[in-house]
Short mmCIF file of C-alpha atoms in Angstrom, two decimals:
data_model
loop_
_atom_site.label_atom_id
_atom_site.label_comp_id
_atom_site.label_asym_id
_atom_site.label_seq_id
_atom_site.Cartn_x
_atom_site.Cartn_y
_atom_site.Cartn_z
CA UNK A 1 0.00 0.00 0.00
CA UNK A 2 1.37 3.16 -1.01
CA UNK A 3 1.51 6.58 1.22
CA UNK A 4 -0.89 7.94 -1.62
CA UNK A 5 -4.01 5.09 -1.01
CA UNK A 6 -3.72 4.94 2.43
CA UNK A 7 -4.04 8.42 2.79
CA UNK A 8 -7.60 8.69 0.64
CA UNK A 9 -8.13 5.58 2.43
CA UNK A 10 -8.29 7.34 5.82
CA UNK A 11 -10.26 10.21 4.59
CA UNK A 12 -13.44 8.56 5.61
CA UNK A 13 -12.03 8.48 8.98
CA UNK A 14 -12.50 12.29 9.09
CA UNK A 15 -15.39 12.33 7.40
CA UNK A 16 -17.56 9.68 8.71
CA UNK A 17 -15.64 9.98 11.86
CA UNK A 18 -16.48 14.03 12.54
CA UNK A 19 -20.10 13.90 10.47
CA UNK A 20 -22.63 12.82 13.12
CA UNK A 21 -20.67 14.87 16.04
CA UNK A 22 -20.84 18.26 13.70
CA UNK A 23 -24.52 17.15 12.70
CA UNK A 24 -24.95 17.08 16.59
CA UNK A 25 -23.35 20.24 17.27
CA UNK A 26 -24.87 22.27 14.72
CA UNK A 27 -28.73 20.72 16.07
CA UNK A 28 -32.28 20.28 15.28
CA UNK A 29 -34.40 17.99 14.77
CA UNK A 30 -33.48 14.42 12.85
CA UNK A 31 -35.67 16.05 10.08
CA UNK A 32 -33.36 19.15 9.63
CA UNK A 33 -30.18 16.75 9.99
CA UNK A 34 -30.91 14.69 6.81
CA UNK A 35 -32.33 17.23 5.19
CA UNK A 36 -29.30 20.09 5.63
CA UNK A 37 -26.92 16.86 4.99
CA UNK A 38 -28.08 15.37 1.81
CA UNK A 39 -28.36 18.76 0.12
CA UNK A 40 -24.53 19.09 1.17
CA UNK A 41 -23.86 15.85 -0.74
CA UNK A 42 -25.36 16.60 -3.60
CA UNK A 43 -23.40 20.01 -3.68
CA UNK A 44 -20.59 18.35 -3.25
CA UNK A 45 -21.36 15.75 -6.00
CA UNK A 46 -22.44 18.04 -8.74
CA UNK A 47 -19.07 20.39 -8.15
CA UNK A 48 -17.20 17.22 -8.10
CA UNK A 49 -18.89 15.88 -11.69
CA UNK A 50 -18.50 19.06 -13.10
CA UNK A 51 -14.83 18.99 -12.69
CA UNK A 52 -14.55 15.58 -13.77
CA UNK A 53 -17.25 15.86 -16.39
CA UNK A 54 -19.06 13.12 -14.87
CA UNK A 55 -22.24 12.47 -17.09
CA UNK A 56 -25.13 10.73 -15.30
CA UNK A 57 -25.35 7.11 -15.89
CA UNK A 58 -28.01 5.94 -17.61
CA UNK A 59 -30.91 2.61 -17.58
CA UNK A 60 -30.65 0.28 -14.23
CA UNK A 61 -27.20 2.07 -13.69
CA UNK A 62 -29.31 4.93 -12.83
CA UNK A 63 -31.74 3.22 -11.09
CA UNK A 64 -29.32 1.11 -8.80
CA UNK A 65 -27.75 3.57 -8.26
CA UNK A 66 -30.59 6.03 -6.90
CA UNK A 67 -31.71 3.35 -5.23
CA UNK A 68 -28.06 3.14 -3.06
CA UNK A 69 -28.88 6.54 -1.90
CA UNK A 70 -32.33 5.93 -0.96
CA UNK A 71 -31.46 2.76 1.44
CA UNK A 72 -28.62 5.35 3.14
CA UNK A 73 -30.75 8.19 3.51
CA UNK A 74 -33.47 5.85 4.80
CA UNK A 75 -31.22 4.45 7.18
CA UNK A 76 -29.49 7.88 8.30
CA UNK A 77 -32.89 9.16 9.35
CA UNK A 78 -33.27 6.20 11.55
CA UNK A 79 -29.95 6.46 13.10
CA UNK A 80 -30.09 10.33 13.88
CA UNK A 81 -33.34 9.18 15.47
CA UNK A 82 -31.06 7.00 17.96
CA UNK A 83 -29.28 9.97 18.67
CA UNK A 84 -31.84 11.61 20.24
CA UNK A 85 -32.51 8.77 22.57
CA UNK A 86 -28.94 7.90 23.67
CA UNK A 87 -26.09 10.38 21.74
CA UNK A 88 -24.03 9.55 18.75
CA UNK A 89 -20.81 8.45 21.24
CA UNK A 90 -23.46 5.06 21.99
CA UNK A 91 -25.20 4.87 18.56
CA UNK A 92 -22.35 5.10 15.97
CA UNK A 93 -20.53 2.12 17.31
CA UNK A 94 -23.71 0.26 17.30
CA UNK A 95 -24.25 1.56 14.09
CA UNK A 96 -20.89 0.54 12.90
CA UNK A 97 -21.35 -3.28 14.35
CA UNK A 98 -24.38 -4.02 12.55
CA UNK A 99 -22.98 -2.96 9.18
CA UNK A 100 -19.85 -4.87 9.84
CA UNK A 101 -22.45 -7.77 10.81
CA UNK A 102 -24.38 -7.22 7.47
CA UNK A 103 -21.49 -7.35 5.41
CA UNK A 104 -19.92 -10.39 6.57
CA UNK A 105 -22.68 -11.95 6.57
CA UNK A 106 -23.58 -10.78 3.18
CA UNK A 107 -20.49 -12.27 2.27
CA UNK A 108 -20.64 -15.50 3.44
CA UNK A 109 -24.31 -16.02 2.06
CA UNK A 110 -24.40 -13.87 -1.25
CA UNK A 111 -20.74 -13.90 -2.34
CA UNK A 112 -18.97 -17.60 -1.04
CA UNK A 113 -16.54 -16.01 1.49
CA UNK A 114 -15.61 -17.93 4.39
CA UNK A 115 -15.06 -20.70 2.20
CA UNK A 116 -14.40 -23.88 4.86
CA UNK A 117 -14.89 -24.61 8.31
CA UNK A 118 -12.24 -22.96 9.72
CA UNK A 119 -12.86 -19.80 7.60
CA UNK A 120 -16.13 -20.34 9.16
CA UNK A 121 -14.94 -20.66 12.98
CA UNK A 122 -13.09 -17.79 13.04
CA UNK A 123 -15.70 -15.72 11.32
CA UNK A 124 -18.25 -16.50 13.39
CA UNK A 125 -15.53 -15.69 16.58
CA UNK A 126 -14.83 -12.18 14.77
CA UNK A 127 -18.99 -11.88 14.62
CA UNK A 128 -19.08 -12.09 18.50
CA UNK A 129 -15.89 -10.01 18.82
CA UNK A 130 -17.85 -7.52 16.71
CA UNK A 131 -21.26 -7.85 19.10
CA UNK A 132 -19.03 -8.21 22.37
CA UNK A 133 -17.18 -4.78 21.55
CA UNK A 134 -20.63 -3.04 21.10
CA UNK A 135 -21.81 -4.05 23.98
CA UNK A 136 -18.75 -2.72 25.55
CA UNK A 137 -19.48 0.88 24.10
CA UNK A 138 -22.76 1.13 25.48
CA UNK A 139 -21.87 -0.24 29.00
CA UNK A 140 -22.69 1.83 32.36
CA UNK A 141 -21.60 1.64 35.51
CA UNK A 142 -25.22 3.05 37.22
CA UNK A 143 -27.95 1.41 34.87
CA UNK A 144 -31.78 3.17 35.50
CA UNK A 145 -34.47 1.50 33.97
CA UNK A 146 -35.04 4.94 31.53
CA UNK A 147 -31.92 4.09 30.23
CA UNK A 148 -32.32 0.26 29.92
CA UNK A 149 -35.28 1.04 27.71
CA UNK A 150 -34.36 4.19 25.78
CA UNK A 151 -31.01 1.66 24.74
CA UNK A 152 -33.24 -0.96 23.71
CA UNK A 153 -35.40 1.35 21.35
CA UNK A 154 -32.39 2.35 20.21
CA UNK A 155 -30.99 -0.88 19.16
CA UNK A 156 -33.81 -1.98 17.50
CA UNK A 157 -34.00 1.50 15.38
CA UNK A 158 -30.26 0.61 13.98
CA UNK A 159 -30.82 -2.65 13.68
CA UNK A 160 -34.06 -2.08 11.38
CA UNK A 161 -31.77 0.73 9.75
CA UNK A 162 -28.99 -1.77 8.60
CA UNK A 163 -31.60 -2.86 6.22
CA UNK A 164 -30.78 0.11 4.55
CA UNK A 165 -26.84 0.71 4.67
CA UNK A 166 -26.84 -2.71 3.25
CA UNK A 167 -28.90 -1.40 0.35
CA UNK A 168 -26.43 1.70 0.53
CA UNK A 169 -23.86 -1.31 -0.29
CA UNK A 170 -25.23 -3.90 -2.14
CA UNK A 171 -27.59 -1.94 -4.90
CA UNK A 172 -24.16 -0.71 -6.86
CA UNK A 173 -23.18 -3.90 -6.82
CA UNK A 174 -25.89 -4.35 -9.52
CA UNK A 175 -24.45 -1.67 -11.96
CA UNK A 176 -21.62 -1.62 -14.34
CA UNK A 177 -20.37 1.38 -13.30
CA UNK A 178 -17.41 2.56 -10.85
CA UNK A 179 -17.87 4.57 -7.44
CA UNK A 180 -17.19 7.79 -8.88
CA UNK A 181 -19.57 7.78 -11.68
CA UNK A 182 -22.41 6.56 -9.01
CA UNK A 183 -21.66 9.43 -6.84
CA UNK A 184 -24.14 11.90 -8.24
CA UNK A 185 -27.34 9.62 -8.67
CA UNK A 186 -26.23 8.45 -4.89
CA UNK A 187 -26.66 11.69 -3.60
CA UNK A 188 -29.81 12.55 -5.90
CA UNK A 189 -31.88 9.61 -4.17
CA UNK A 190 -30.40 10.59 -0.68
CA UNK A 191 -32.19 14.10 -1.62
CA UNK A 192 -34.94 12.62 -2.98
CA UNK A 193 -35.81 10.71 0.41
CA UNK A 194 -35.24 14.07 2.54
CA UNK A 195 -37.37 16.27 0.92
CA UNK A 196 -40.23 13.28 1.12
CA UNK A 197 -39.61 12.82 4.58
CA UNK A 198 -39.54 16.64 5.56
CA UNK A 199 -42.55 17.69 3.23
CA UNK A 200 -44.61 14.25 5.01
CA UNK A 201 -43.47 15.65 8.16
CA UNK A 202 -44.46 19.19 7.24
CA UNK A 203 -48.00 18.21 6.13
CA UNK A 204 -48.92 16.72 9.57
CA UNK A 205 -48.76 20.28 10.88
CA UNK A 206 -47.78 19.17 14.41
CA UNK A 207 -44.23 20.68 14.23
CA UNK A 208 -42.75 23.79 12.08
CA UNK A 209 -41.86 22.99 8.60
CA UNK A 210 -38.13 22.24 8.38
CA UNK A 211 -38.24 23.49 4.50
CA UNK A 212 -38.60 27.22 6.24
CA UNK A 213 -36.07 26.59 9.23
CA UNK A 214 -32.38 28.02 9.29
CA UNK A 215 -30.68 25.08 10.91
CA UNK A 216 -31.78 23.02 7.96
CA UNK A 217 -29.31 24.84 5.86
CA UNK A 218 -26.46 25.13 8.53
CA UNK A 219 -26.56 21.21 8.02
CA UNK A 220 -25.02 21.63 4.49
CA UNK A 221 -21.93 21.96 6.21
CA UNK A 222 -22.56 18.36 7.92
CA UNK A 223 -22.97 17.52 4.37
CA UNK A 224 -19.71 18.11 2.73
CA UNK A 225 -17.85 15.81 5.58
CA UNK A 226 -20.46 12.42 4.59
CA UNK A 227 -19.72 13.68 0.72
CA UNK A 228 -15.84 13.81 1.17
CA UNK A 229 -16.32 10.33 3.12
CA UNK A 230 -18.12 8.80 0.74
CA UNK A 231 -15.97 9.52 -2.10
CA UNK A 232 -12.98 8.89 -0.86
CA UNK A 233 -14.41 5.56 0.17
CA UNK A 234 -14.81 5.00 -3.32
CA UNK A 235 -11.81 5.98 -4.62
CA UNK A 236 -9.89 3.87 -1.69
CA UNK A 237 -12.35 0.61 -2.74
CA UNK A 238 -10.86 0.61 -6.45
CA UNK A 239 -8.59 -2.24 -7.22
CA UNK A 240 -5.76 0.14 -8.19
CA UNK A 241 -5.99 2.17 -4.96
CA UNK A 242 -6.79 -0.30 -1.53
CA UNK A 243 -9.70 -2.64 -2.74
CA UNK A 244 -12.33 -3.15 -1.50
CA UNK A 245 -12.01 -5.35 1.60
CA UNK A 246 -8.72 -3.04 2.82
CA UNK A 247 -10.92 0.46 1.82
CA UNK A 248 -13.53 -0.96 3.98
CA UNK A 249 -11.62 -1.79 7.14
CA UNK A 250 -10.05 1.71 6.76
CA UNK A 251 -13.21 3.32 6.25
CA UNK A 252 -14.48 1.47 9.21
CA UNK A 253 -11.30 3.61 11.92
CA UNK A 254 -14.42 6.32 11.69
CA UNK A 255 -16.28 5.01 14.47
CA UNK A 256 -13.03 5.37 16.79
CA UNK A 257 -13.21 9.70 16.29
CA UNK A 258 -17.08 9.13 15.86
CA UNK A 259 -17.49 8.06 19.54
CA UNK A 260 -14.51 9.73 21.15
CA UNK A 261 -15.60 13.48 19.68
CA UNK A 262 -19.25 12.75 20.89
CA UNK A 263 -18.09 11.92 24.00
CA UNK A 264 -15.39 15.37 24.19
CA UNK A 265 -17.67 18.11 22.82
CA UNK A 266 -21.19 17.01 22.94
CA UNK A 267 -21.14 16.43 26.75
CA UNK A 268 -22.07 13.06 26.01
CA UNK A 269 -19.80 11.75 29.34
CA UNK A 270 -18.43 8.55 30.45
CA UNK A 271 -17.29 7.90 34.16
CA UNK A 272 -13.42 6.60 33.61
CA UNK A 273 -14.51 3.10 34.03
CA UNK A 274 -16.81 3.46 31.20
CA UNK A 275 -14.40 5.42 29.20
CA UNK A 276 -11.74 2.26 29.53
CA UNK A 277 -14.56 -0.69 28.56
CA UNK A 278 -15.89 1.78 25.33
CA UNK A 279 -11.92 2.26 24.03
CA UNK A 280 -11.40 -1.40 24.74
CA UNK A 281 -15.00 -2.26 22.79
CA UNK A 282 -13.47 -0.40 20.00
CA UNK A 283 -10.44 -1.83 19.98
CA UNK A 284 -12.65 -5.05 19.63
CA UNK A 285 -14.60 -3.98 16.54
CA UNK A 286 -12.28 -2.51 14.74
CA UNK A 287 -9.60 -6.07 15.38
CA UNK A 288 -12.41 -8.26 14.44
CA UNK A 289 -13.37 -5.71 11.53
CA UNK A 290 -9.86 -6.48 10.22
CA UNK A 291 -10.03 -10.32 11.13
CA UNK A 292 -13.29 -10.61 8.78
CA UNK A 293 -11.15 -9.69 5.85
CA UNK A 294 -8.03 -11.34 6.21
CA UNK A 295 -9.64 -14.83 6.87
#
């Protein structure tokens, strides 16, 4: 691996790593989050086919690839939903777990990986590394019955929104195009869920519409750190750069700044006993990340 992969190889770690802390920071209501965000990307997208002169793919390319950024978006709105009931230091390594869990298992089932037992054992020993170092995140030393419950809501959200980082994954896998030139219709179908979502949301008339709300567009910003992730993700995952299984380990260091910036400017706080079992969970997940590739 040269200095030059690994580098856009770790760019995700910034991105994906800083994205749901700024999205925190900067506030309002799930709704406003995707919303702000996914009109970022698709900024970011159209400036970055522009300069490549990047023309739209066209047929089920299109499609697929629309598609991609629907399952995300779908699945974002769910997880900023999780934030709201126990911070993005707790969610994104959950998050992160169950997409390493999909994928592996996507693997083994869809794609033949794992091939014997003993591929087999120590996948499935990786699996419960993965599982064992989420728990670990999530731990507390005083548990309250609020809390036992608001987790468990929580889990169940991200688990229901893997369904859709797996599309995220799997629906380009359909296309015969590269990353880069399903960057744009990505984002497009990301936008296309938002403004669904917000203008359902809006019609209900219980809250204010986010269409008309400032912090909506302050989330732009958010944006452009996903967009820069996800590109560079793409970019790493070509066979000439890191591939894909090494681009998605890499990718995967973002839930280490993910957690620890929630936890350092969000307020979300840890005792130190806590702090010690989440570093070692991630320690975990990220080792048995690496172990489901190298098998």
């Amino acid at each position: 691996m040269n200095a030059t992969a690994l580098l856009i190889g770790l760019g995700p770690l910034l991105g994906w790593g800083l994205y749901p802390t700024i999205a925190s920071k900067i506030g309002g209501r799930p709704v406003n989050q995707i919303l702000g965000s996914t009109i970022g990307t698709l900024i970011f997208a159209l400036i970055f086919a522009l300069i490549n002169g990047i023309a739209l793919p066209s047929g089920m390319d299109l499609v697929f690839s629309i598609l991609s950024g629907v399952g995300w978006a779908t699945a974002q709105i769910i997880t900023f939903q999780s934030f709201t009931l126990i911070g993005s230091s707790r969610a994104m390594p959950i998050t992160t777990a169950f997409q390493l869990l999909g994928a592996s298992l996507w693997g083994v089932f869809a794609l033949g990986n794992w091939p014997g037992t003993t591929a087999k054992i120590l996948g499935g020993l990786a699996l419960i590394l993965i599982i064992l170092g989420a728990w670990m995140t999530v731990w507390t030393e005083k548990k309250t019955k609020e809390n036992s419950s608001l987790l468990k809501k929580a889990v169940l959200l991200l688990a229901v929104g893997e369904i859709g980082y797996w599309a995220y994954s799997a629906a380009p896998q359909a296309t015969t195009i590269d990353g880069m030139h399903a960057f744009l219709p990505q984002a497009m179908g990301m936008v296309l869920v938002a403004i669904i979502y917000t203008a359902v949301l809006s019609m209900r008339g219980h809250e204010k519409s986010a269409f008309t709300e400032v912090v909506s567009y302050k989330q732009i910003f958010s944006g452009f750190f996903f967009a820069f992730a996800a590109l560079t993700y793409l970019i790493s995952a070509q066979p000439n750069m890191n591939g894909l299984a090494t681009g998605f380990i890499l990718s995967q260091t973002s839930v280490v700044l993910a957690t620890l910036t929630g936890i350092w400017f969000l307020g979300q706080k840890k005792t130190k006993k806590e702090m010690t079992v989440t570093i070692i969970g991630l320690v975990l997940i990220l080792a048995a990340a690496t172990m489901t590739v190298l098998i």
